Coordinates of C-alpha atoms and ligand atoms in Angstrom, one line a residue:
M1 CA 70.0 -48.2 0.7
Q2 CA 70.4 -47.2 4.4
A3 CA 67.7 -44.8 5.3
K4 CA 68.9 -41.4 6.7
L5 CA 67.8 -40.9 10.3
V6 CA 66.1 -37.5 11.0
R7 CA 65.3 -37.0 14.7
I8 CA 62.3 -34.9 15.3
G9 CA 61.6 -32.7 18.4
L10 CA 57.8 -32.2 18.7
L11 CA 56.7 -29.1 20.6
G12 CA 53.0 -29.8 21.6
C13 CA 51.1 -33.0 21.4
G14 CA 47.4 -32.0 21.3
N15 CA 44.8 -32.2 18.5
V16 CA 47.4 -32.1 15.7
G17 CA 50.6 -33.3 17.5
A18 CA 49.1 -36.6 18.7
P19 CA 47.7 -37.7 15.3
L20 CA 51.0 -36.7 13.7
V21 CA 52.9 -39.1 16.0
H22 CA 50.4 -41.9 15.0
M23 CA 50.8 -41.1 11.3
L24 CA 54.6 -41.2 11.6
R25 CA 54.3 -44.7 13.2
E26 CA 51.8 -45.9 10.6
E27 CA 53.5 -44.5 7.6
G28 CA 57.1 -44.6 8.7
A29 CA 58.1 -47.7 6.8
A30 CA 56.4 -46.6 3.6
I31 CA 58.0 -43.1 3.9
A32 CA 61.5 -44.6 4.4
A33 CA 61.0 -46.9 1.4
R34 CA 59.9 -44.0 -0.8
T35 CA 62.2 -41.2 0.4
G36 CA 65.2 -42.8 2.1
L37 CA 64.3 -40.9 5.2
E38 CA 63.7 -42.5 8.6
L39 CA 61.7 -40.0 10.6
A40 CA 61.8 -40.6 14.4
V41 CA 60.1 -38.5 17.0
T42 CA 62.7 -38.6 19.7
R43 CA 61.5 -35.8 22.0
I44 CA 58.0 -34.5 22.7
A45 CA 57.4 -31.3 24.8
V46 CA 53.9 -30.8 26.5
R47 CA 52.5 -28.6 29.2
S48 CA 51.2 -31.4 31.4
A49 CA 53.3 -34.5 31.9
H50 CA 50.4 -36.5 33.5
R51 CA 47.8 -36.2 30.8
D52 CA 46.6 -39.4 29.1
R53 CA 47.7 -39.2 25.5
D54 CA 46.9 -42.6 24.0
L55 CA 50.6 -42.9 22.9
P56 CA 51.7 -46.3 24.2
D57 CA 55.3 -47.5 23.9
L58 CA 56.9 -44.1 24.0
P59 CA 60.5 -44.7 25.0
D60 CA 61.4 -43.3 28.5
G61 CA 62.6 -39.8 28.4
T62 CA 60.7 -38.9 25.2
L63 CA 58.1 -36.8 27.0
T64 CA 59.2 -33.6 28.7
T65 CA 57.6 -30.3 29.9
D66 CA 60.8 -28.4 29.0
A67 CA 60.1 -27.2 25.5
R68 CA 63.2 -24.9 25.5
A69 CA 65.5 -27.9 26.1
V70 CA 63.9 -29.7 23.1
A71 CA 64.3 -26.7 20.8
A72 CA 68.0 -26.5 21.6
D73 CA 68.8 -30.3 22.0
P74 CA 71.8 -31.2 19.9
E75 CA 70.3 -34.7 19.4
V76 CA 67.2 -33.2 17.7
D77 CA 67.6 -32.5 13.9
L78 CA 64.2 -30.9 13.1
V79 CA 61.6 -29.1 15.3
V80 CA 57.9 -29.2 14.8
E81 CA 56.0 -26.5 16.7
L82 CA 52.4 -27.4 17.4
I83 CA 51.8 -25.5 20.6
G84 CA 50.0 -22.5 19.1
G85 CA 49.7 -18.9 20.2
I86 CA 52.5 -16.3 20.2
E87 CA 54.7 -17.1 23.2
P88 CA 56.5 -19.3 24.0
A89 CA 56.0 -20.5 20.4
R90 CA 57.9 -17.5 18.9
E91 CA 60.9 -17.9 21.3
L92 CA 61.0 -21.6 20.7
V93 CA 61.0 -21.3 16.9
L94 CA 63.7 -18.7 17.0
S95 CA 65.8 -20.9 19.3
A96 CA 65.4 -23.9 17.0
L97 CA 66.5 -21.9 14.0
A98 CA 69.4 -20.3 15.9
N99 CA 70.5 -23.9 16.6
A100 CA 70.4 -24.6 12.9
K101 CA 67.3 -26.8 13.0
P102 CA 64.6 -26.5 10.3
V103 CA 61.2 -25.8 11.7
V104 CA 57.7 -26.9 10.7
T105 CA 54.8 -25.1 12.3
G106 CA 51.0 -24.8 11.9
N107 CA 50.8 -21.6 13.9
K108 CA 48.8 -19.0 11.8
E109 CA 48.7 -16.5 14.7
L110 CA 52.5 -16.5 15.1
L111 CA 53.2 -16.2 11.3
A112 CA 50.5 -13.5 10.8
N113 CA 52.0 -11.3 13.5
H114 CA 55.8 -12.2 13.5
G115 CA 56.3 -13.6 10.0
A116 CA 59.0 -11.1 9.0
E117 CA 61.1 -11.8 12.0
L118 CA 60.8 -15.5 11.7
F119 CA 61.5 -15.6 7.9
A120 CA 64.6 -13.4 8.5
A121 CA 65.8 -15.9 11.2
A122 CA 65.3 -18.8 8.9
E123 CA 67.1 -17.0 6.1
A124 CA 70.0 -16.2 8.4
A125 CA 70.2 -19.8 9.6
G126 CA 69.9 -21.2 6.1
R127 CA 67.2 -23.5 7.3
D128 CA 63.6 -24.2 6.3
L129 CA 60.6 -22.6 8.0
L130 CA 57.6 -24.4 6.6
F131 CA 54.0 -23.7 7.5
E132 CA 51.5 -25.5 5.2
A133 CA 49.2 -26.3 8.1
A134 CA 48.8 -22.6 9.1
V135 CA 46.3 -21.9 6.3
G136 CA 43.6 -24.3 5.2
G137 CA 44.6 -27.2 7.4
G138 CA 44.9 -30.2 5.2
I139 CA 44.6 -28.3 1.9
P140 CA 48.0 -27.8 0.3
V141 CA 47.4 -24.1 -0.5
V142 CA 50.6 -22.6 0.9
R143 CA 52.8 -24.8 -1.3
A144 CA 50.6 -24.1 -4.3
V145 CA 50.9 -20.3 -3.8
R146 CA 54.6 -20.3 -2.8
E147 CA 55.9 -22.8 -5.3
S148 CA 53.5 -23.8 -8.1
L149 CA 52.3 -20.2 -8.7
L150 CA 55.6 -18.5 -8.0
G151 CA 55.7 -17.2 -11.6
E152 CA 52.0 -16.4 -11.8
P153 CA 50.8 -12.8 -11.5
V154 CA 48.1 -13.6 -9.0
G155 CA 45.4 -11.0 -9.1
R156 CA 43.0 -12.1 -6.3
I157 CA 42.6 -14.8 -3.8
M158 CA 39.2 -15.5 -2.1
G159 CA 39.0 -18.1 0.6
I160 CA 36.5 -19.8 2.8
V161 CA 39.2 -20.4 5.4
N162 CA 37.3 -20.8 8.6
G163 CA 35.3 -24.0 9.0
T164 CA 33.4 -22.9 12.0
T165 CA 31.7 -20.0 10.3
N166 CA 31.1 -21.9 7.1
Y167 CA 29.4 -24.6 9.2
I168 CA 27.2 -22.0 10.9
L169 CA 26.3 -20.3 7.6
S170 CA 25.6 -23.7 6.0
Q171 CA 23.2 -24.6 8.9
M172 CA 21.4 -21.3 8.4
T173 CA 21.2 -21.8 4.6
D174 CA 20.4 -25.5 4.3
G175 CA 18.5 -26.0 7.6
G176 CA 16.9 -22.5 8.1
A177 CA 18.5 -22.2 11.5
S178 CA 18.9 -18.9 13.3
Y179 CA 22.4 -17.6 13.9
A180 CA 22.1 -18.4 17.7
D181 CA 20.9 -22.0 17.1
A182 CA 23.5 -22.7 14.4
L183 CA 26.3 -21.4 16.7
A184 CA 25.0 -23.5 19.6
D185 CA 24.9 -26.6 17.3
A186 CA 28.5 -25.8 16.1
Q187 CA 29.6 -25.6 19.8
G188 CA 27.9 -28.9 20.6
K189 CA 29.7 -30.6 17.8
G190 CA 33.1 -29.2 18.8
Y191 CA 33.4 -27.0 15.7
A192 CA 33.1 -23.7 17.7
E193 CA 34.9 -22.7 20.9
R194 CA 32.9 -21.7 24.0
D195 CA 34.1 -18.2 23.2
P196 CA 33.6 -18.1 19.4
T197 CA 34.9 -14.6 18.9
A198 CA 38.1 -15.5 17.0
D199 CA 36.1 -17.4 14.5
V200 CA 32.8 -15.6 14.1
E201 CA 34.3 -12.1 14.1
G202 CA 36.8 -13.0 11.4
F203 CA 40.1 -12.9 13.3
D204 CA 41.1 -16.4 12.5
A205 CA 40.3 -15.9 8.8
G206 CA 42.2 -12.6 9.0
A207 CA 45.4 -14.2 10.2
K208 CA 45.2 -16.8 7.3
I209 CA 44.5 -14.3 4.6
A210 CA 47.4 -12.1 5.9
I211 CA 49.7 -15.1 5.4
L212 CA 48.4 -15.9 1.9
A213 CA 48.6 -12.2 0.9
S214 CA 52.3 -12.1 2.1
I215 CA 53.3 -15.1 0.1
A216 CA 51.2 -14.4 -3.0
F217 CA 52.4 -10.8 -3.3
G218 CA 55.9 -11.1 -1.7
A219 CA 55.0 -8.4 0.8
R220 CA 55.0 -7.9 4.5
I221 CA 51.4 -8.1 5.5
V222 CA 50.3 -8.7 9.0
A223 CA 47.1 -9.6 10.8
G224 CA 46.6 -5.9 11.8
D225 CA 46.5 -4.9 8.2
V226 CA 43.3 -6.9 7.6
Y227 CA 39.9 -5.2 7.7
H228 CA 37.4 -7.6 9.2
E229 CA 33.7 -8.0 9.8
G230 CA 32.2 -11.2 11.2
I231 CA 29.0 -13.1 10.7
S232 CA 27.2 -12.5 14.0
A233 CA 24.8 -9.9 12.5
I234 CA 23.7 -12.1 9.6
T235 CA 20.0 -13.1 10.0
A236 CA 17.9 -15.9 8.6
A237 CA 16.1 -13.2 6.6
D238 CA 19.4 -12.1 5.0
I239 CA 20.0 -15.7 4.0
A240 CA 16.5 -16.1 2.6
F241 CA 16.7 -12.8 0.6
A242 CA 20.1 -13.9 -0.8
R243 CA 18.7 -17.2 -1.9
S244 CA 15.7 -15.6 -3.6
L245 CA 18.2 -13.4 -5.5
G246 CA 20.4 -16.3 -6.5
Y247 CA 23.1 -16.0 -3.9
V248 CA 24.5 -17.7 -0.8
I249 CA 26.2 -15.8 2.0
K250 CA 29.7 -16.9 2.9
L251 CA 32.4 -15.5 5.1
L252 CA 35.2 -14.6 2.6
A253 CA 38.8 -13.8 3.2
I254 CA 39.9 -11.8 0.2
T255 CA 43.2 -10.4 -0.9
E256 CA 43.8 -8.6 -4.2
R257 CA 46.5 -6.6 -5.9
I258 CA 45.1 -3.2 -6.7
D259 CA 48.1 -1.8 -8.8
A260 CA 50.0 -3.2 -11.8
A261 CA 52.8 -5.6 -11.3
G262 CA 56.1 -4.3 -9.8
P263 CA 57.8 -4.1 -6.4
N264 CA 56.0 -2.7 -3.3
P265 CA 52.5 -3.7 -4.3
T266 CA 49.3 -2.0 -3.2
V267 CA 47.2 -4.7 -1.7
A268 CA 43.6 -5.0 -0.4
V269 CA 43.1 -7.6 2.4
R270 CA 39.9 -8.1 4.2
V271 CA 37.4 -10.6 5.7
H272 CA 33.7 -10.0 5.6
P273 CA 30.5 -11.9 4.8
A274 CA 29.6 -11.6 1.1
M275 CA 26.8 -12.7 -1.2
V276 CA 28.3 -15.3 -3.6
P277 CA 26.3 -16.3 -6.8
V278 CA 25.0 -19.8 -6.4
T279 CA 26.9 -20.7 -9.7
H280 CA 30.3 -19.7 -8.2
P281 CA 32.5 -22.6 -7.1
L282 CA 32.8 -21.1 -3.6
A283 CA 29.0 -21.3 -3.2
A284 CA 29.2 -25.1 -3.2
V285 CA 31.6 -25.2 -0.2
R286 CA 29.4 -26.4 2.6
D287 CA 29.6 -27.4 6.3
S288 CA 33.1 -27.2 7.8
F289 CA 34.9 -27.5 4.5
N290 CA 37.3 -24.9 3.3
A291 CA 38.3 -23.7 -0.2
V292 CA 40.7 -21.2 -1.7
F293 CA 39.8 -19.7 -5.1
I294 CA 42.7 -18.1 -6.9
E295 CA 42.6 -15.9 -10.0
G296 CA 45.8 -15.4 -12.0
S297 CA 46.3 -13.7 -15.3
S298 CA 47.8 -16.8 -16.9
V299 CA 46.4 -19.7 -15.0
G300 CA 42.9 -18.2 -14.9
E301 CA 40.7 -19.5 -12.1
L302 CA 41.6 -22.4 -9.8
M303 CA 40.2 -23.7 -6.6
L304 CA 41.6 -25.9 -3.8
Y305 CA 39.1 -27.6 -1.6
G306 CA 39.2 -29.8 1.5
R307 CA 39.4 -30.1 5.2
G308 CA 40.6 -26.8 6.6
A309 CA 41.0 -28.2 10.2
G310 CA 40.9 -31.3 12.2
G311 CA 43.7 -33.3 13.8
R312 CA 44.5 -35.8 11.0
P313 CA 44.0 -33.5 8.0
T314 CA 46.2 -30.9 9.6
A315 CA 48.8 -33.5 10.7
S316 CA 48.9 -34.7 7.0
A317 CA 50.0 -31.1 6.0
V318 CA 52.5 -31.0 8.8
L319 CA 53.9 -34.4 7.7
G320 CA 54.3 -33.1 4.1
D321 CA 56.4 -30.2 5.4
I322 CA 58.5 -32.5 7.6
L323 CA 59.4 -34.6 4.6
D324 CA 60.4 -31.5 2.6
A325 CA 62.4 -30.1 5.4
A326 CA 64.0 -33.4 6.3
G327 CA 64.9 -34.0 2.6
N328 CA 66.5 -30.5 2.4
L329 CA 68.4 -31.0 5.6
V330 CA 69.9 -34.2 4.4
R331 CA 71.0 -32.5 1.2
G332 CA 72.2 -29.4 3.1
A333 CA 69.6 -27.2 1.3
A334 CA 66.6 -25.1 2.2
T335 CA 63.6 -23.9 0.2
P336 CA 64.1 -20.2 -0.3
L337 CA 61.4 -18.1 1.3
G338 CA 61.6 -15.3 -1.2
S339 CA 61.8 -11.7 -0.4
F340 CA 59.1 -9.8 1.4
G341 CA 59.1 -6.1 0.7
P342 CA 56.8 -3.3 2.0
A343 CA 53.2 -3.2 0.8
A344 CA 50.7 -0.3 0.7
I345 CA 47.4 -1.5 2.2
C346 CA 44.4 -0.1 0.3
P347 CA 41.9 1.3 2.8
I348 CA 38.5 -0.3 2.8
D349 CA 36.9 3.0 1.8
E350 CA 38.7 3.0 -1.5
L351 CA 37.6 -0.5 -2.5
R352 CA 35.0 -1.2 -5.1
S353 CA 32.3 -3.8 -4.9
A354 CA 28.6 -4.4 -5.7
Y355 CA 26.4 -4.1 -2.7
Y356 CA 23.1 -5.6 -1.4
L357 CA 21.1 -3.2 0.7
N358 CA 17.9 -4.1 2.6
L359 CA 15.7 -1.2 3.9
E360 CA 12.4 -0.9 5.7
V361 CA 10.6 2.3 4.6
S362 CA 7.2 4.0 5.0
D363 CA 4.8 2.8 2.3
R364 CA 3.7 6.1 0.8
P365 CA 4.1 7.9 -2.5
G366 CA 7.5 9.6 -3.2
V367 CA 9.6 7.4 -0.9
L368 CA 11.2 5.4 -3.7
A369 CA 12.2 8.5 -5.5
Q370 CA 13.7 9.9 -2.3
V371 CA 15.7 6.7 -1.6
A372 CA 16.9 6.5 -5.3
G373 CA 17.9 10.2 -5.0
A374 CA 20.2 9.3 -2.1
F375 CA 22.0 6.7 -4.2
A376 CA 22.2 9.1 -7.2
E377 CA 23.7 11.9 -5.0
R378 CA 26.7 9.7 -4.4
G379 CA 27.0 8.2 -7.9
V380 CA 26.0 4.8 -6.7
S381 CA 24.1 3.2 -9.5
I382 CA 21.3 0.6 -8.9
R383 CA 21.4 -2.7 -10.8
S384 CA 18.2 -4.2 -9.5
M385 CA 15.5 -3.3 -6.9
E386 CA 12.6 -5.4 -5.4
Q387 CA 9.8 -4.0 -3.3
E388 CA 7.6 -5.9 -0.9
G389 CA 4.6 -4.5 1.1
L390 CA 4.6 -4.9 4.9
G391 CA 1.4 -3.2 6.0
D392 CA 2.1 0.5 6.3
E393 CA 5.7 -0.2 5.6
A394 CA 7.6 -1.6 2.6
R395 CA 10.8 -3.4 2.2
L396 CA 13.2 -2.3 -0.5
V397 CA 16.0 -4.5 -1.6
F398 CA 18.7 -3.1 -3.8
I399 CA 21.7 -4.6 -5.6
T400 CA 24.0 -1.9 -6.8
H401 CA 26.5 -1.9 -9.6
E402 CA 30.2 -1.7 -8.5
A403 CA 30.7 1.3 -6.3
R404 CA 33.3 2.8 -4.0
E405 CA 32.8 1.7 -0.3
A406 CA 33.1 5.4 0.8
D407 CA 30.3 6.4 -1.5
V408 CA 28.1 3.5 -0.3
Q409 CA 28.7 4.5 3.3
A410 CA 27.9 8.1 2.5
T411 CA 24.6 6.9 0.9
L412 CA 23.8 5.0 4.0
H413 CA 24.4 8.1 6.1
T414 CA 22.0 10.1 3.9
L415 CA 19.4 7.3 4.0
R416 CA 19.5 7.3 7.9
Q417 CA 18.6 11.0 7.8
L418 CA 15.4 10.4 5.8
D419 CA 12.3 10.1 8.0
S420 CA 10.8 7.7 5.4
V421 CA 13.6 5.2 6.1
R422 CA 12.6 3.3 9.2
H423 CA 15.4 0.8 9.4
I424 CA 18.5 -0.3 7.4
R425 CA 18.4 -4.0 7.9
S426 CA 21.5 -5.0 6.2
L427 CA 24.4 -4.1 3.9
L428 CA 26.4 -6.9 2.3
R429 CA 29.0 -6.9 -0.4
V430 CA 28.2 -8.9 -3.5
I431 CA 30.9 -11.0 -5.3
G432 CA 30.3 -11.3 -9.0
Ligands
NAP1 N1 43.4 -28.2 15.5 C1 43.3 -27.9 14.2 O1 42.4 -28.4 13.5 C2 44.3 -27.0 13.6 C3 44.2 -26.7 12.2 C4 45.2 -25.9 11.6 C5 46.2 -25.4 12.3 N2 46.3 -25.7 13.7 C6 47.4 -25.1 14.5 O2 48.2 -26.2 15.0 C7 48.7 -25.8 16.3 C8 48.3 -26.8 17.3 O3 46.9 -26.9 17.4 P1 46.2 -28.0 18.3 O4 44.8 -27.9 17.9 O5 46.9 -29.3 18.2 O6 46.4 -27.4 19.8 P2 46.1 -28.1 21.2 O7 45.3 -29.3 21.0 O8 45.7 -27.0 22.1 O9 47.6 -28.6 21.6 C9 48.6 -27.8 22.1 C10 49.7 -28.7 22.7 O10 50.7 -27.8 23.1 C11 51.1 -28.2 24.4 N3 51.6 -27.0 25.1 C12 51.0 -25.8 25.4 N4 51.8 -25.0 26.0 C13 53.0 -25.6 26.1 C14 54.3 -25.2 26.6 N5 54.4 -24.0 27.2 N6 55.3 -26.1 26.5 C15 55.1 -27.3 26.0 N7 53.9 -27.7 25.4 C16 52.9 -26.8 25.5 C17 49.9 -28.7 25.0 O11 50.2 -29.6 26.1 P3 49.2 -30.4 27.0 O12 48.7 -31.5 26.0 O13 49.9 -30.9 28.1 O14 48.1 -29.5 27.3 C18 49.3 -29.5 23.9 O15 49.9 -30.8 23.8 C19 48.1 -24.4 16.5 O16 49.1 -23.4 16.1 C20 46.9 -24.3 15.7 O17 46.5 -23.0 15.3 C21 45.4 -26.5 14.3

């Protein structure tokens, strides 16, 4: 059988793009034998034409700095966007689709902010827009949610979807490092950027959970809808307390459907550190690994685990999408993206969770009753309490039953007014 040639225009040839070119060279013959598709990267757009890329034997004229020309080139059948960021990536993806080319991208920022516009353009063009690499790097979670679980009423998705923060928290948990030392170590190993804000403050995880929420609930959910708190305030003491209570601290990206099934769902979508019981599968996800834990009413619980970033794992996900899109193109088909209706976003104040609260108080009679009274006043019920003497002070550690966020915040407000409460060390949500 003569293999069908599909000519690929690659936009960006960096950490992910370069290994993708290598993989296509290494696996090209096997792919052609198995699928009948000959995938050839015929154009590559980069920012700097003079950078050394370790890509020998590129035919003359393959490399260009004119990405717009590649997106519109009639001799390119399929476009792979691996530039990142919003512009010019958005304009290039729209141009490729307008020129009837399927697009594969790994760009979470673009999808989490402009997904609706891009999905509409793909629908209008009748072409694929595939984005497996945008969430969870090499873990095939997008396809699992979009296709395998299409008929499943998904109730909640909880993910460890940022390898940098999981590495930092693992160093603090397993090695007893401080946050500052663990961050410096992550930067030294290339896991964290010099400016780590996007990772440690939860923006990166927020973009990913917005994408997962959109495809899981068929709703338009953007990065701006996501409530986020990062890990920079987590201390070694929090980690030690969590351990003594049978928990580990993880940065979780969570989305859940609050109302019953039906159109226009009410959805909660958030990123924050949380105490996870050591027996929960997510507690075992260490170092820079990622995992996505899905709860559905029929399928029950399932977890996908693997490398959430890195050049080759991410390129592997991109290659899977290229094969899907190329196969569809040859057949004149496209994978339907499904419809994305409006969603109501449940404000964080209305969400319910169990909480961990760590207070430093004066060590004198009556203080415990005063503190317990502040909880009772707001209907926040205490599940367990531990007390530790610290000279003329005492530490009180509470775990509450499930309570409304607004009631817990009001309790904190009351506690801050009490002169017996010296310091509120930390408040963390508890997953159970
Ligand atoms: N790296 C990962 O582990 C990972 C994981 C999951 C998803 N992703 C996503 O994959 C995408 C690519 O990430 P990456 O790590 O490969 O990025 P990267 O290493 O920074 O590579 C970006 C590439 O885009 C090129 N470029 C930048 N601006 C351009 C322009 N205006 N025109 C043409 N080319 C341009 C750069 O050219 P030069 O080489 O000349 O600078 C470079 O080759 C991003 O959306 C990222 O979020 C990455």
